[in-house]
């Protein structure tokens, strides 16, 4: 019998990955100005990665006896790069919550799924940290540290 709670949480993550596929692609279309040179490919790569994540989630949902959702989560769009990055950070955080909830709903018999989720969660955390840096929510804390260069004799 399928672990329904796990199926539901994986489907929540799947819906958010589907939203990320579209949202990142839309951001790659909408970004203009000099930043487009860098961010067009950045957003497209993020979209493709979300696509890969959606594929493994859909395959897993079927493997454990569920039906994958075809409904994406909420998609946010903007023409302002900083706002786009904040929207992407919000979406990644929602996905992280869904992955964590899926991890929580794994029983002993779902251990392989739990391991898959652990790998995914560690990857998603890196995305979140990078988006926190890109939105300047997270900054390097160098002002308090004294940097000493080694003296060369
Ligand atoms: Fe993802």
PDB file of C-alpha atoms and ligand atoms in Angstrom:
ATOM      1  CA  UNK A   1       0.000   0.000   0.000  1.00  0.00           C
ATOM      2  CA  UNK A   2       1.282   3.462  -0.892  1.00  0.00           C
ATOM      3  CA  UNK A   3       2.454   5.793   1.869  1.00  0.00           C
ATOM      4  CA  UNK A   4      -0.123   8.478   1.002  1.00  0.00           C
ATOM      5  CA  UNK A   5       1.482  11.191   3.099  1.00  0.00           C
ATOM      6  CA  UNK A   6       4.794  10.638   1.280  1.00  0.00           C
ATOM      7  CA  UNK A   7       3.034  10.667  -2.109  1.00  0.00           C
ATOM      8  CA  UNK A   8       1.313  13.960  -1.207  1.00  0.00           C
ATOM      9  CA  UNK A   9       4.523  15.625  -0.038  1.00  0.00           C
ATOM     10  CA  UNK A  10       6.474  14.445  -3.084  1.00  0.00           C
ATOM     11  CA  UNK A  11       3.661  15.802  -5.250  1.00  0.00           C
ATOM     12  CA  UNK A  12       3.870  19.140  -3.451  1.00  0.00           C
ATOM     13  CA  UNK A  13       7.597  19.233  -4.261  1.00  0.00           C
ATOM     14  CA  UNK A  14       6.826  18.202  -7.857  1.00  0.00           C
ATOM     15  CA  UNK A  15       4.293  21.030  -8.297  1.00  0.00           C
ATOM     16  CA  UNK A  16       6.896  23.511  -7.023  1.00  0.00           C
ATOM     17  CA  UNK A  17       9.602  22.141  -9.354  1.00  0.00           C
ATOM     18  CA  UNK A  18       7.153  22.472 -12.280  1.00  0.00           C
ATOM     19  CA  UNK A  19       6.518  26.080 -11.206  1.00  0.00           C
ATOM     20  CA  UNK A  20      10.305  26.611 -11.066  1.00  0.00           C
ATOM     21  CA  UNK A  21      10.726  25.273 -14.632  1.00  0.00           C
ATOM     22  CA  UNK A  22       8.286  27.941 -15.875  1.00  0.00           C
ATOM     23  CA  UNK A  23       9.279  30.759 -13.520  1.00  0.00           C
ATOM     24  CA  UNK A  24      13.014  30.526 -14.275  1.00  0.00           C
ATOM     25  CA  UNK A  25      12.287  30.295 -18.013  1.00  0.00           C
ATOM     26  CA  UNK A  26      10.027  33.363 -17.817  1.00  0.00           C
ATOM     27  CA  UNK A  27      12.736  35.251 -15.920  1.00  0.00           C
ATOM     28  CA  UNK A  28      15.234  34.337 -18.662  1.00  0.00           C
ATOM     29  CA  UNK A  29      12.817  35.858 -21.207  1.00  0.00           C
ATOM     30  CA  UNK A  30      12.112  39.001 -19.188  1.00  0.00           C
ATOM     31  CA  UNK A  31      15.588  39.966 -17.978  1.00  0.00           C
ATOM     32  CA  UNK A  32      16.922  43.003 -19.876  1.00  0.00           C
ATOM     33  CA  UNK A  33      19.812  45.410 -19.634  1.00  0.00           C
ATOM     34  CA  UNK A  34      23.505  44.604 -19.322  1.00  0.00           C
ATOM     35  CA  UNK A  35      22.682  41.933 -16.734  1.00  0.00           C
ATOM     36  CA  UNK A  36      20.934  39.912 -19.431  1.00  0.00           C
ATOM     37  CA  UNK A  37      24.352  38.808 -20.671  1.00  0.00           C
ATOM     38  CA  UNK A  38      24.833  36.781 -17.490  1.00  0.00           C
ATOM     39  CA  UNK A  39      21.313  36.121 -16.215  1.00  0.00           C
ATOM     40  CA  UNK A  40      19.695  34.814 -19.394  1.00  0.00           C
ATOM     41  CA  UNK A  41      21.792  31.634 -19.225  1.00  0.00           C
ATOM     42  CA  UNK A  42      21.701  31.546 -15.424  1.00  0.00           C
ATOM     43  CA  UNK A  43      17.885  31.416 -15.408  1.00  0.00           C
ATOM     44  CA  UNK A  44      17.780  28.859 -18.249  1.00  0.00           C
ATOM     45  CA  UNK A  45      20.192  26.557 -16.420  1.00  0.00           C
ATOM     46  CA  UNK A  46      18.083  26.816 -13.262  1.00  0.00           C
ATOM     47  CA  UNK A  47      14.991  25.999 -15.327  1.00  0.00           C
ATOM     48  CA  UNK A  48      16.666  22.895 -16.761  1.00  0.00           C
ATOM     49  CA  UNK A  49      17.798  21.750 -13.342  1.00  0.00           C
ATOM     50  CA  UNK A  50      14.265  22.123 -12.005  1.00  0.00           C
ATOM     51  CA  UNK A  51      13.108  20.076 -15.003  1.00  0.00           C
ATOM     52  CA  UNK A  52      15.526  17.269 -14.030  1.00  0.00           C
ATOM     53  CA  UNK A  53      14.294  17.455 -10.433  1.00  0.00           C
ATOM     54  CA  UNK A  54      10.668  17.275 -11.591  1.00  0.00           C
ATOM     55  CA  UNK A  55      11.425  14.189 -13.706  1.00  0.00           C
ATOM     56  CA  UNK A  56      12.961  12.210 -10.845  1.00  0.00           C
ATOM     57  CA  UNK A  57      10.088  13.220  -8.554  1.00  0.00           C
ATOM     58  CA  UNK A  58       7.417  12.137 -11.046  1.00  0.00           C
ATOM     59  CA  UNK A  59       9.170   8.808 -11.601  1.00  0.00           C
ATOM     60  CA  UNK A  60       9.430   8.284  -7.839  1.00  0.00           C
ATOM     61  CA  UNK A  61       5.746   9.084  -7.222  1.00  0.00           C
ATOM     62  CA  UNK A  62       4.730   6.377  -9.718  1.00  0.00           C
ATOM     63  CA  UNK A  63       7.286   3.932  -8.269  1.00  0.00           C
ATOM     64  CA  UNK A  64       5.706   4.215  -4.812  1.00  0.00           C
ATOM     65  CA  UNK A  65       2.157   3.850  -6.100  1.00  0.00           C
ATOM     66  CA  UNK A  66       0.954   7.432  -6.619  1.00  0.00           C
ATOM     67  CA  UNK A  67      -0.062   9.627  -9.540  1.00  0.00           C
ATOM     68  CA  UNK A  68       2.227  12.611 -10.271  1.00  0.00           C
ATOM     69  CA  UNK A  69       0.604  16.023 -10.139  1.00  0.00           C
ATOM     70  CA  UNK A  70       0.339  18.108 -13.335  1.00  0.00           C
ATOM     71  CA  UNK A  71      -0.432  21.309 -11.433  1.00  0.00           C
ATOM     72  CA  UNK A  72       2.445  23.747 -10.959  1.00  0.00           C
ATOM     73  CA  UNK A  73       2.662  25.846  -7.804  1.00  0.00           C
ATOM     74  CA  UNK A  74       2.362  29.629  -7.921  1.00  0.00           C
ATOM     75  CA  UNK A  75       4.481  31.300 -10.616  1.00  0.00           C
ATOM     76  CA  UNK A  76       5.798  34.798  -9.915  1.00  0.00           C
ATOM     77  CA  UNK A  77       7.072  37.152 -12.630  1.00  0.00           C
ATOM     78  CA  UNK A  78       8.779  40.534 -12.647  1.00  0.00           C
ATOM     79  CA  UNK A  79      10.787  42.758 -14.993  1.00  0.00           C
ATOM     80  CA  UNK A  80      13.158  43.769 -12.210  1.00  0.00           C
ATOM     81  CA  UNK A  81      16.168  41.482 -11.710  1.00  0.00           C
ATOM     82  CA  UNK A  82      16.391  41.950  -7.923  1.00  0.00           C
ATOM     83  CA  UNK A  83      12.695  41.168  -7.595  1.00  0.00           C
ATOM     84  CA  UNK A  84      13.107  38.089  -9.826  1.00  0.00           C
ATOM     85  CA  UNK A  85      15.874  36.775  -7.568  1.00  0.00           C
ATOM     86  CA  UNK A  86      13.734  37.364  -4.472  1.00  0.00           C
ATOM     87  CA  UNK A  87      10.863  35.494  -6.156  1.00  0.00           C
ATOM     88  CA  UNK A  88      13.184  32.598  -7.011  1.00  0.00           C
ATOM     89  CA  UNK A  89      14.484  32.482  -3.444  1.00  0.00           C
ATOM     90  CA  UNK A  90      10.894  32.341  -2.130  1.00  0.00           C
ATOM     91  CA  UNK A  91      10.095  29.467  -4.489  1.00  0.00           C
ATOM     92  CA  UNK A  92      13.257  27.539  -3.572  1.00  0.00           C
ATOM     93  CA  UNK A  93      12.396  27.932   0.121  1.00  0.00           C
ATOM     94  CA  UNK A  94       8.884  26.578  -0.482  1.00  0.00           C
ATOM     95  CA  UNK A  95      10.377  23.613  -2.345  1.00  0.00           C
ATOM     96  CA  UNK A  96      12.791  23.015   0.543  1.00  0.00           C
ATOM     97  CA  UNK A  97       9.840  22.874   2.974  1.00  0.00           C
ATOM     98  CA  UNK A  98       8.107  20.329   0.739  1.00  0.00           C
ATOM     99  CA  UNK A  99      11.268  18.202   0.500  1.00  0.00           C
ATOM    100  CA  UNK A 100      11.713  18.346   4.284  1.00  0.00           C
ATOM    101  CA  UNK A 101       8.078  17.325   4.797  1.00  0.00           C
ATOM    102  CA  UNK A 102       8.552  14.426   2.355  1.00  0.00           C
ATOM    103  CA  UNK A 103      11.667  13.374   4.287  1.00  0.00           C
ATOM    104  CA  UNK A 104       9.653  13.473   7.548  1.00  0.00           C
ATOM    105  CA  UNK A 105       6.971  11.241   6.069  1.00  0.00           C
ATOM    106  CA  UNK A 106       9.429   8.495   5.073  1.00  0.00           C
ATOM    107  CA  UNK A 107       8.965   5.332   7.077  1.00  0.00           C
ATOM    108  CA  UNK A 108      11.621   2.644   7.596  1.00  0.00           C
ATOM    109  CA  UNK A 109      10.457   0.886   4.436  1.00  0.00           C
ATOM    110  CA  UNK A 110      10.931   4.155   2.477  1.00  0.00           C
ATOM    111  CA  UNK A 111      14.626   4.407   3.322  1.00  0.00           C
ATOM    112  CA  UNK A 112      15.847   4.536  -0.322  1.00  0.00           C
ATOM    113  CA  UNK A 113      13.475   7.470  -0.955  1.00  0.00           C
ATOM    114  CA  UNK A 114      14.771   9.144   2.189  1.00  0.00           C
ATOM    115  CA  UNK A 115      18.358   8.859   0.916  1.00  0.00           C
ATOM    116  CA  UNK A 116      17.313  10.325  -2.437  1.00  0.00           C
ATOM    117  CA  UNK A 117      15.660  13.215  -0.597  1.00  0.00           C
ATOM    118  CA  UNK A 118      18.734  13.827   1.553  1.00  0.00           C
ATOM    119  CA  UNK A 119      20.871  14.269  -1.543  1.00  0.00           C
ATOM    120  CA  UNK A 120      18.257  16.572  -3.079  1.00  0.00           C
ATOM    121  CA  UNK A 121      17.899  18.632   0.108  1.00  0.00           C
ATOM    122  CA  UNK A 122      21.643  19.240   0.268  1.00  0.00           C
ATOM    123  CA  UNK A 123      21.639  20.393  -3.396  1.00  0.00           C
ATOM    124  CA  UNK A 124      18.640  22.677  -2.845  1.00  0.00           C
ATOM    125  CA  UNK A 125      20.294  24.221   0.204  1.00  0.00           C
ATOM    126  CA  UNK A 126      23.249  25.283  -1.971  1.00  0.00           C
ATOM    127  CA  UNK A 127      20.788  26.982  -4.363  1.00  0.00           C
ATOM    128  CA  UNK A 128      19.139  28.767  -1.481  1.00  0.00           C
ATOM    129  CA  UNK A 129      22.485  29.964  -0.139  1.00  0.00           C
ATOM    130  CA  UNK A 130      23.541  31.220  -3.590  1.00  0.00           C
ATOM    131  CA  UNK A 131      20.224  33.069  -4.037  1.00  0.00           C
ATOM    132  CA  UNK A 132      20.644  34.547  -0.550  1.00  0.00           C
ATOM    133  CA  UNK A 133      24.024  35.871  -1.686  1.00  0.00           C
ATOM    134  CA  UNK A 134      22.620  37.139  -5.011  1.00  0.00           C
ATOM    135  CA  UNK A 135      19.849  39.016  -3.153  1.00  0.00           C
ATOM    136  CA  UNK A 136      22.420  40.158  -0.538  1.00  0.00           C
ATOM    137  CA  UNK A 137      20.365  38.525   2.213  1.00  0.00           C
ATOM    138  CA  UNK A 138      23.545  36.690   3.077  1.00  0.00           C
ATOM    139  CA  UNK A 139      26.845  38.557   3.027  1.00  0.00           C
ATOM    140  CA  UNK A 140      30.437  37.626   3.713  1.00  0.00           C
ATOM    141  CA  UNK A 141      31.311  38.602   7.259  1.00  0.00           C
ATOM    142  CA  UNK A 142      34.792  39.970   6.672  1.00  0.00           C
ATOM    143  CA  UNK A 143      34.589  43.369   8.382  1.00  0.00           C
ATOM    144  CA  UNK A 144      35.010  41.864  11.852  1.00  0.00           C
ATOM    145  CA  UNK A 145      37.892  39.645  10.834  1.00  0.00           C
ATOM    146  CA  UNK A 146      41.414  40.889  10.659  1.00  0.00           C
ATOM    147  CA  UNK A 147      43.147  39.524   7.625  1.00  0.00           C
ATOM    148  CA  UNK A 148      46.807  38.858   8.291  1.00  0.00           C
ATOM    149  CA  UNK A 149      49.077  38.176   5.390  1.00  0.00           C
ATOM    150  CA  UNK A 150      51.935  35.884   6.037  1.00  0.00           C
ATOM    151  CA  UNK A 151      55.185  37.726   6.062  1.00  0.00           C
ATOM    152  CA  UNK A 152      57.600  36.650   3.411  1.00  0.00           C
ATOM    153  CA  UNK A 153      61.209  37.042   4.547  1.00  0.00           C
TER     154      UNK A 153
HETATM  155 FE1  LIG B   1      15.052  21.666  -7.431  1.00  0.00          FE
END
